[in-house]
PDB file of C-alpha atoms in Angstrom:
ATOM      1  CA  UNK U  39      63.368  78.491  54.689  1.00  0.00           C
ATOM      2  CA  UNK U  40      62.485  74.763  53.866  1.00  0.00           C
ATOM      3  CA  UNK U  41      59.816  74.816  51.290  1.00  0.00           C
ATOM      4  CA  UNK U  42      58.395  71.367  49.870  1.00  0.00           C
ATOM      5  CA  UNK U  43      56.391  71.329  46.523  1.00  0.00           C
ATOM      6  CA  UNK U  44      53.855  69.132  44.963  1.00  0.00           C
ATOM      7  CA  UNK U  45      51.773  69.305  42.110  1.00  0.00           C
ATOM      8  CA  UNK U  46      48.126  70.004  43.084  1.00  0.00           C
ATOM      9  CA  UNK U  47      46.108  67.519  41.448  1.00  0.00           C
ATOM     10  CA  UNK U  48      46.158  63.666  39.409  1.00  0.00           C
ATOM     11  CA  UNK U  49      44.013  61.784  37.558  1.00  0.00           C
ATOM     12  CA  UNK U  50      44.688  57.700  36.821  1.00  0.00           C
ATOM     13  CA  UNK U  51      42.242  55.389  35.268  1.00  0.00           C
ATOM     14  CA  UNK U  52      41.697  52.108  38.001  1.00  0.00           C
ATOM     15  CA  UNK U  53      44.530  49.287  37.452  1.00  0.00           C
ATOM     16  CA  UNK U  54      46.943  51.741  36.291  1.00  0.00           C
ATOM     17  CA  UNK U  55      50.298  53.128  38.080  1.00  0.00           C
ATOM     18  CA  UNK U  56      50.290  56.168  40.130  1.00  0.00           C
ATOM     19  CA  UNK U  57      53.022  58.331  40.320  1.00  0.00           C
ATOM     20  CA  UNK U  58      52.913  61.525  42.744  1.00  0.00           C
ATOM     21  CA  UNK U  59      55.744  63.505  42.162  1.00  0.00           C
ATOM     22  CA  UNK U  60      57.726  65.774  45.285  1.00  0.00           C
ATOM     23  CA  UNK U  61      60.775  68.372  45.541  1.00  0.00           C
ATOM     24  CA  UNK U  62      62.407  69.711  48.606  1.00  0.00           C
ATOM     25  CA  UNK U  63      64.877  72.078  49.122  1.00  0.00           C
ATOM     26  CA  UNK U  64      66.405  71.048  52.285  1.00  0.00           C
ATOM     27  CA  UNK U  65      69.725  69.225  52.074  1.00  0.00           C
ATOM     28  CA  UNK U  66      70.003  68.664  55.258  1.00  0.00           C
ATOM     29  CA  UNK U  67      66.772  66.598  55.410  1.00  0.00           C
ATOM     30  CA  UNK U  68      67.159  62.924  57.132  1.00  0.00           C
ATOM     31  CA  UNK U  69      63.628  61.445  56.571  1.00  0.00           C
ATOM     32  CA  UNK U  70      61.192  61.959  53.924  1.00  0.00           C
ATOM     33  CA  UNK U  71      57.644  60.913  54.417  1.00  0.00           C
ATOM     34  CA  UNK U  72      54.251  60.509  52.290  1.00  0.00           C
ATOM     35  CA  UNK U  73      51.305  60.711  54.414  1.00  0.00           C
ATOM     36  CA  UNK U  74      47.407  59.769  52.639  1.00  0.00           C
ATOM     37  CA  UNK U  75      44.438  61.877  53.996  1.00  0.00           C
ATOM     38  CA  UNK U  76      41.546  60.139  53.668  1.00  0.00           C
ATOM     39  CA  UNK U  77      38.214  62.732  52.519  1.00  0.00           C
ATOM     40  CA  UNK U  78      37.559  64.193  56.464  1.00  0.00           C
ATOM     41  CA  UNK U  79      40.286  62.276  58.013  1.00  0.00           C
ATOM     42  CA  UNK U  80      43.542  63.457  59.673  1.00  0.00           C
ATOM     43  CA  UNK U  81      46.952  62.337  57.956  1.00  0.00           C
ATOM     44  CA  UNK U  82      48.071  58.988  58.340  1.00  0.00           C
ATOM     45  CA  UNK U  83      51.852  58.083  57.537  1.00  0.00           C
ATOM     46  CA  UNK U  84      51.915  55.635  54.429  1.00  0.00           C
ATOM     47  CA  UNK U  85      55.758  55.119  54.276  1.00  0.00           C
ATOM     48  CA  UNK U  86      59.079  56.889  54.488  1.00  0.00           C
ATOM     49  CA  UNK U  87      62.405  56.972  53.058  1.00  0.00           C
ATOM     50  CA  UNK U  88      65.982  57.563  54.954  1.00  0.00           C
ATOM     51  CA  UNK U  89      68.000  60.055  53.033  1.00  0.00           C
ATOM     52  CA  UNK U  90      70.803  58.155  51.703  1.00  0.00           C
ATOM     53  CA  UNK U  91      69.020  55.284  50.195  1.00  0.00           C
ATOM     54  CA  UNK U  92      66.945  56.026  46.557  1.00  0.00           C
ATOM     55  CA  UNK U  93      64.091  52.959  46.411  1.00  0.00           C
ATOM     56  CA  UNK U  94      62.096  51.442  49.171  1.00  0.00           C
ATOM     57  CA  UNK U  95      59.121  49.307  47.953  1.00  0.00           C
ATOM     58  CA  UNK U  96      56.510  48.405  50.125  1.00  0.00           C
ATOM     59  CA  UNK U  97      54.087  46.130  48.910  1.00  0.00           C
ATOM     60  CA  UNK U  98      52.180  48.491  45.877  1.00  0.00           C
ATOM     61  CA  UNK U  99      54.162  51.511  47.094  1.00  0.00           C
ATOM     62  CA  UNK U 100      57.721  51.881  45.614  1.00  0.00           C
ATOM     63  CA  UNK U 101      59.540  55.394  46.555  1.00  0.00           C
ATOM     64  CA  UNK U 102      62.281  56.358  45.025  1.00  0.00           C
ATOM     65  CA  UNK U 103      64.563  59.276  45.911  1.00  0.00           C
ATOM     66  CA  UNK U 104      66.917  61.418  43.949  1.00  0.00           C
ATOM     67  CA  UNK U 105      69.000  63.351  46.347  1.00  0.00           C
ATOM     68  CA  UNK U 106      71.140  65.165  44.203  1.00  0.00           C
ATOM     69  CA  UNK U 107      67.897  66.606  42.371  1.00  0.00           C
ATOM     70  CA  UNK U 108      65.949  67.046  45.688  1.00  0.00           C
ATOM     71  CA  UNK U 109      63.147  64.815  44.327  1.00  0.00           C
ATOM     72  CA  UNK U 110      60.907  62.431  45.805  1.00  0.00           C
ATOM     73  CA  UNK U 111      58.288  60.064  44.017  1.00  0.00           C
ATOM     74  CA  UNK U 112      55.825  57.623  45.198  1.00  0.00           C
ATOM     75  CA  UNK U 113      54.209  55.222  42.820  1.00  0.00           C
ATOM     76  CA  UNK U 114      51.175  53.275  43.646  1.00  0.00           C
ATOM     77  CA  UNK U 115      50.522  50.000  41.341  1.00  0.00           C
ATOM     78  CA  UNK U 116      47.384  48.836  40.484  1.00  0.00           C
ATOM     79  CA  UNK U 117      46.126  52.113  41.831  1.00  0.00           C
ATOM     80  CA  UNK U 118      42.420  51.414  43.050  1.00  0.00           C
ATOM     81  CA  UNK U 119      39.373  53.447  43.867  1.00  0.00           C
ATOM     82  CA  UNK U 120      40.416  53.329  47.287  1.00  0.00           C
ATOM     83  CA  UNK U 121      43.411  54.930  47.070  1.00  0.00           C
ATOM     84  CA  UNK U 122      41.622  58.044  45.826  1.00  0.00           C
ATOM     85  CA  UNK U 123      42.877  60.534  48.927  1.00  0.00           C
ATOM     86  CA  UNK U 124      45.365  63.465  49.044  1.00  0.00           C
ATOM     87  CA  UNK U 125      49.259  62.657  49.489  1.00  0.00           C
ATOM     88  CA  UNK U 126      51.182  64.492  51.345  1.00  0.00           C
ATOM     89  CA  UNK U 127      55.413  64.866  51.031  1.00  0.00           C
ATOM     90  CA  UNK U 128      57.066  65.648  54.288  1.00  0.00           C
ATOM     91  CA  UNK U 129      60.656  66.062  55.286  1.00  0.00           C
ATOM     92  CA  UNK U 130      62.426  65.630  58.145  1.00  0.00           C
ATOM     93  CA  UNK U 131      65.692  66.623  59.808  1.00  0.00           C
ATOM     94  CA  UNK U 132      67.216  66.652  63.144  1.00  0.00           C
ATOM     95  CA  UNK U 133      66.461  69.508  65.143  1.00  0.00           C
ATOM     96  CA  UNK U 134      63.751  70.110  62.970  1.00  0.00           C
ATOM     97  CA  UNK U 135      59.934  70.189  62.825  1.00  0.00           C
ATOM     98  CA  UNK U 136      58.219  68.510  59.741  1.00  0.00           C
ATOM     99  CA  UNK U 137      57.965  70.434  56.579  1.00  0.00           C
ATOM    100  CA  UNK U 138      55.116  69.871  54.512  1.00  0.00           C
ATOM    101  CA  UNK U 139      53.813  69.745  50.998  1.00  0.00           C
ATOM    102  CA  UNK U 140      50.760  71.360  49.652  1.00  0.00           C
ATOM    103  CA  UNK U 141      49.327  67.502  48.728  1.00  0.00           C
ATOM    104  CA  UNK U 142      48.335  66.053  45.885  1.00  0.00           C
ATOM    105  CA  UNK U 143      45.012  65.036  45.084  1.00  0.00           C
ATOM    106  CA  UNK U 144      44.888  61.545  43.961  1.00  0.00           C
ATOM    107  CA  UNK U 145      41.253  61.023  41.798  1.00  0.00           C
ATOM    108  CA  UNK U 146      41.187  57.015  40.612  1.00  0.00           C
ATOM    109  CA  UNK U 147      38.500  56.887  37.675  1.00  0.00           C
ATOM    110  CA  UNK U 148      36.966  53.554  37.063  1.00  0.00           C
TER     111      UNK U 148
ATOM    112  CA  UNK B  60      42.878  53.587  72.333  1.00  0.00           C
ATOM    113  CA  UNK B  61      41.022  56.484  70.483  1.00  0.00           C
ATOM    114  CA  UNK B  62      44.515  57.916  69.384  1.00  0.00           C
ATOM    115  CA  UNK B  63      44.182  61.452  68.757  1.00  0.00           C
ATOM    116  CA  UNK B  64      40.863  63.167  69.408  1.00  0.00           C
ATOM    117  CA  UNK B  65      40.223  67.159  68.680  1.00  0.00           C
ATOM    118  CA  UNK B  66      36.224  68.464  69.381  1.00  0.00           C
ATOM    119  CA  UNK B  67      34.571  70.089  68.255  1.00  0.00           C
ATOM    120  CA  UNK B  68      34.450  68.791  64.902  1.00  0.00           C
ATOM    121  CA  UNK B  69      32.599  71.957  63.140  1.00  0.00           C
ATOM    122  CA  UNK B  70      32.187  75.388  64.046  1.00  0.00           C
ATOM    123  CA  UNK B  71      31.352  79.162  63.238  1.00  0.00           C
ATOM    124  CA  UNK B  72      32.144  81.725  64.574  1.00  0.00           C
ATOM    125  CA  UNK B  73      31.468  85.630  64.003  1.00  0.00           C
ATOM    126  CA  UNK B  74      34.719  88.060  63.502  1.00  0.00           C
ATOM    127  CA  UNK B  75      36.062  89.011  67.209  1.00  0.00           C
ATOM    128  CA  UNK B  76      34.320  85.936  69.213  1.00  0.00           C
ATOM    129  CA  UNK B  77      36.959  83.647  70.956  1.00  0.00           C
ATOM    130  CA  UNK B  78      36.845  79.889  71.038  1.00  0.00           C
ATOM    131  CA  UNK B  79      39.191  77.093  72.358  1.00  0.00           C
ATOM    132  CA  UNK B  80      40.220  73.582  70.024  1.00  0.00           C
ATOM    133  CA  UNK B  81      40.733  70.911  72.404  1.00  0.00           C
ATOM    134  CA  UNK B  82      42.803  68.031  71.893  1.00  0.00           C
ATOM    135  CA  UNK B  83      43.756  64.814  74.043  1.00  0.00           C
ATOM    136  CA  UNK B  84      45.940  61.732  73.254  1.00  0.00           C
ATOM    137  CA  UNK B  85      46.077  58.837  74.913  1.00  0.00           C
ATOM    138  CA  UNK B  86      49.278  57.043  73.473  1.00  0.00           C
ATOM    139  CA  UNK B  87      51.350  58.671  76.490  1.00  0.00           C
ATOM    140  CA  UNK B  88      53.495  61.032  73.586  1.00  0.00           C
ATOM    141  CA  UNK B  89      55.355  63.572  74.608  1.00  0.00           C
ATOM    142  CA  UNK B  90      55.360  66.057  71.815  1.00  0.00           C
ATOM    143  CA  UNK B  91      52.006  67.176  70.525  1.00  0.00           C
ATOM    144  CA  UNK B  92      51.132  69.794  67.408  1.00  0.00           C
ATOM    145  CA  UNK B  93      48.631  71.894  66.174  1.00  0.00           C
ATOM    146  CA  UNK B  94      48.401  72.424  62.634  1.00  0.00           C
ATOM    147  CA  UNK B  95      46.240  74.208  59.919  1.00  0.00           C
ATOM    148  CA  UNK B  96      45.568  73.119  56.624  1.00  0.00           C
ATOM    149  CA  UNK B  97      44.888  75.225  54.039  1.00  0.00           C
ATOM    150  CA  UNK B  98      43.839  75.133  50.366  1.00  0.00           C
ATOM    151  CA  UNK B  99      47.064  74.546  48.079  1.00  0.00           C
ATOM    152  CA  UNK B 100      48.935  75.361  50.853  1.00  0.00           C
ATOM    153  CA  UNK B 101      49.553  71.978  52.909  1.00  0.00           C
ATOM    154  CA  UNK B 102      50.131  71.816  56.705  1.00  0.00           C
ATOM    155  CA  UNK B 103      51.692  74.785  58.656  1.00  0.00           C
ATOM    156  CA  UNK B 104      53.017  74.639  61.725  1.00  0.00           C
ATOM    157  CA  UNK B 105      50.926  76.992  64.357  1.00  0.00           C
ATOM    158  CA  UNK B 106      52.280  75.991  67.546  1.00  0.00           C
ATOM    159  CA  UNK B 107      54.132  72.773  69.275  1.00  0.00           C
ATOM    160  CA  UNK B 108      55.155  71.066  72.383  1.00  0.00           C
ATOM    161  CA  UNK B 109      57.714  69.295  73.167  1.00  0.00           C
ATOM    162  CA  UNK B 110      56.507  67.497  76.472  1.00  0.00           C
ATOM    163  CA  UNK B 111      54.156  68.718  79.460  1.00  0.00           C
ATOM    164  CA  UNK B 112      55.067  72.563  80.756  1.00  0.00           C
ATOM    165  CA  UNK B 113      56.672  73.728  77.415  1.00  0.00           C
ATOM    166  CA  UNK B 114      55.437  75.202  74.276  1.00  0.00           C
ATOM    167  CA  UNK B 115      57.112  76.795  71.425  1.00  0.00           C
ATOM    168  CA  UNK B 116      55.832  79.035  68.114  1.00  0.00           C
ATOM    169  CA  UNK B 117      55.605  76.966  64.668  1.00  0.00           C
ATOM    170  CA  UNK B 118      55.437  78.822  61.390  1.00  0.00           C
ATOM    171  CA  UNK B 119      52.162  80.923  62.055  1.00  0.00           C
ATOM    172  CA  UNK B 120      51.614  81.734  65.711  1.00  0.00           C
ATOM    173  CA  UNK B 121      50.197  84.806  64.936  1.00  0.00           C
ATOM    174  CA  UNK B 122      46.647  85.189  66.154  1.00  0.00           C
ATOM    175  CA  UNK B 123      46.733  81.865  68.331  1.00  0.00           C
ATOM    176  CA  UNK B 124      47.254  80.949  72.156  1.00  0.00           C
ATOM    177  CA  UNK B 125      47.888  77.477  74.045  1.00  0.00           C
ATOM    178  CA  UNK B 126      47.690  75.087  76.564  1.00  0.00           C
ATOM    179  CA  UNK B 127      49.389  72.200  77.974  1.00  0.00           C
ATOM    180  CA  UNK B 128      47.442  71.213  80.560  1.00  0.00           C
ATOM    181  CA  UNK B 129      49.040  67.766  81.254  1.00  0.00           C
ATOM    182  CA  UNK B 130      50.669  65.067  79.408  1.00  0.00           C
ATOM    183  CA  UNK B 131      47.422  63.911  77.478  1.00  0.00           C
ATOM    184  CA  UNK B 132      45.604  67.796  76.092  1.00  0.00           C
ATOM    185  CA  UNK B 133      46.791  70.690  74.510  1.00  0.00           C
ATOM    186  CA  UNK B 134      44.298  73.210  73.297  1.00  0.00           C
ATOM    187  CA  UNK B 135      44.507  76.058  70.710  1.00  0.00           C
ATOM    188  CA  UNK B 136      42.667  79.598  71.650  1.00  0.00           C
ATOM    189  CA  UNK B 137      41.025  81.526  68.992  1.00  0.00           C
ATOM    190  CA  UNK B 138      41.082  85.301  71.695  1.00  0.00           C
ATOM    191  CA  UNK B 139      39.766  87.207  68.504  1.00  0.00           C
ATOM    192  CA  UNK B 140      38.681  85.274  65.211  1.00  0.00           C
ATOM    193  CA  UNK B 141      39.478  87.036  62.005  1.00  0.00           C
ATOM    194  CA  UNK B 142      38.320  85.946  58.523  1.00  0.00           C
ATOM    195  CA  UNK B 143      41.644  84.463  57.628  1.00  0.00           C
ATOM    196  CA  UNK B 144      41.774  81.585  60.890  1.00  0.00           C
ATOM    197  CA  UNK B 145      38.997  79.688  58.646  1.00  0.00           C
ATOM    198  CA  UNK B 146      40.751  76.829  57.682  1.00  0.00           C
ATOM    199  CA  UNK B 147      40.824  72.916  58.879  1.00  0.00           C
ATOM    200  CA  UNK B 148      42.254  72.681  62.193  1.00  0.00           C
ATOM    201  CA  UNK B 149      44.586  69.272  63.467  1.00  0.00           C
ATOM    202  CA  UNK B 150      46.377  68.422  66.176  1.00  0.00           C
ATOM    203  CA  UNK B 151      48.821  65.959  66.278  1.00  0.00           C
ATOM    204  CA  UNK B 152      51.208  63.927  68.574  1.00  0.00           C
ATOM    205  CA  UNK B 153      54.317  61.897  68.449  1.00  0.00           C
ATOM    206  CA  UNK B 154      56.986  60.632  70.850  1.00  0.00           C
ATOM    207  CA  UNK B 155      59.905  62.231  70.145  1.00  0.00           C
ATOM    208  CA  UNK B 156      60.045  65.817  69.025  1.00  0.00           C
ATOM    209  CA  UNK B 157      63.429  65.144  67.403  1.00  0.00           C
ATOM    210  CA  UNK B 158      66.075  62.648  66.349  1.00  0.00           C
ATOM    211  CA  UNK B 159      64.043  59.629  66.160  1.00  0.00           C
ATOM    212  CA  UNK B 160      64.321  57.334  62.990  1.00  0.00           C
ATOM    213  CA  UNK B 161      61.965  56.400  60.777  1.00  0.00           C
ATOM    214  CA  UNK B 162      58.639  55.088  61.917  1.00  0.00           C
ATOM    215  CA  UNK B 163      59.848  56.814  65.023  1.00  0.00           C
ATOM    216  CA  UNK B 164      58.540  60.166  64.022  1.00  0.00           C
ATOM    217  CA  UNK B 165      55.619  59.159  63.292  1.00  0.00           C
ATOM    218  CA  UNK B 166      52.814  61.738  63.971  1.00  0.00           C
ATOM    219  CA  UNK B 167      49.376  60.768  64.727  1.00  0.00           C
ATOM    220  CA  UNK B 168      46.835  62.998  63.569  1.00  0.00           C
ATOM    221  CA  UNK B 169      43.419  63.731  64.848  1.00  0.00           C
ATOM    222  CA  UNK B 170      40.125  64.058  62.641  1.00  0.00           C
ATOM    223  CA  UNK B 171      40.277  67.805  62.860  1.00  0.00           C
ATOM    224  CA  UNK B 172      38.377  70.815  63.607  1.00  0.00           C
ATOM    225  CA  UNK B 173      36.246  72.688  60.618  1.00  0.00           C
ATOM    226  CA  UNK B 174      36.531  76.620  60.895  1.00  0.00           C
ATOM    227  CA  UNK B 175      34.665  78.933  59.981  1.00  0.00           C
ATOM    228  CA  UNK B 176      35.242  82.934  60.593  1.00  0.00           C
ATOM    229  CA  UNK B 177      32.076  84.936  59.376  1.00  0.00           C
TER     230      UNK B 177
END
């Protein structure tokens, strides 16, 4: 089946770039997602990507996507104590229900 | 507009005892989830429905009941609580099940529900 991977855990100093690495193994996917969970908070959907571009930026957020590889990245810049939260990959295909990563566990260090 | 809300927020129960997760929405979706979240293991899919009258098995049904009661709720049933149902319970909702785009598919989580099976 679908499986979606993510390394567990990262540590940035404040000010720095973030980069929260993602693999997939569907090909068929059509949407990949990163969702933020805030400590005892549900998910909330931070951005997305369509499958057949490779960079979206959104304001501090820049994903970029390497289909042929299967990989996903999300950098944060200027990463802040406030974006300290777990980030979740998800993809997405037609006919599908979401597939999720384990998360990764952002820690921002002042 | 609360969005997504699940009660009760905590709970613990003893092995065997039964509960029920509730969960109501009130953005008019018609597809709502319920999910676990486990350690290192990210969201899996227990059970989902794709509008009011219809539910279908996710990825780990086993163990689990629910309940569309109208458009707005959908509860999970613990009917015998084992050891390995503690884990963060969420419900979520959306409006399409499938073949939106983008943003579309956006699911809107709840706060979630705090198990634990003694």
């Amino acid at each position: 089946g679908e499986d979606v991977e993510q390394s567990l855990f990262l540590s940035v100093r404040e000010g720095d770039s973030s980069v929260i690495n993602c693999t997939y193994t569907d090909s068929s996917s059509t949407y990949l997602y990163w969702y933020k969970q805030e400590p005892g908070a549900g998910l909330q959907l931070l951005t997305y990507i369509f499958s057949n571009m490779d960079m979206k930026q959104d304001q501090r957020l820049t994903v970029l996507l390497n289909k042929k590889d299967k990989h996903l990245s999300l950098r944060i810049a200027d990463t802040q104590t406030g974006d300290s939260a777990i980030y979740f990959c998800a993809e997405y295909g037609y006919g599908q229900n979401f597939v999720f990563g384990p998360g990764t566990r952002l820690s921002v260090l002042p | 507009n609360a969005g997504v809300t699940q009660t009760p927020k905590f709970q613990v129960l003893k092995t065997g005892q039964s509960m029920t997760l509730q969960c109501a929405q009130d953005m008019n979706h018609n597809s709502m989830y319920w999910y676990r979240q486990d350690p290192g293991m990210g969201l899996r899919l227990i059970y989902y429905s794709a509008s009011e009258g219809t539910t279908d098995k996710g990825e780990v049904p086993n163990g689990y009941n629910v309940s569309r009661l109208n458009k707005r709720e959908f509860s999970l049933r613990l009917e015998s609580a084992a050891p390995s149902q503690t884990s963060v319970y969420f419900c979520a909702s959306s409006e399409p099940l499938w073949g939106g785009a983008g943003r579309d598919n956006e699911q809107f989580f709840g706060p979630g529900t705090r198990l634990t099976v003694l």
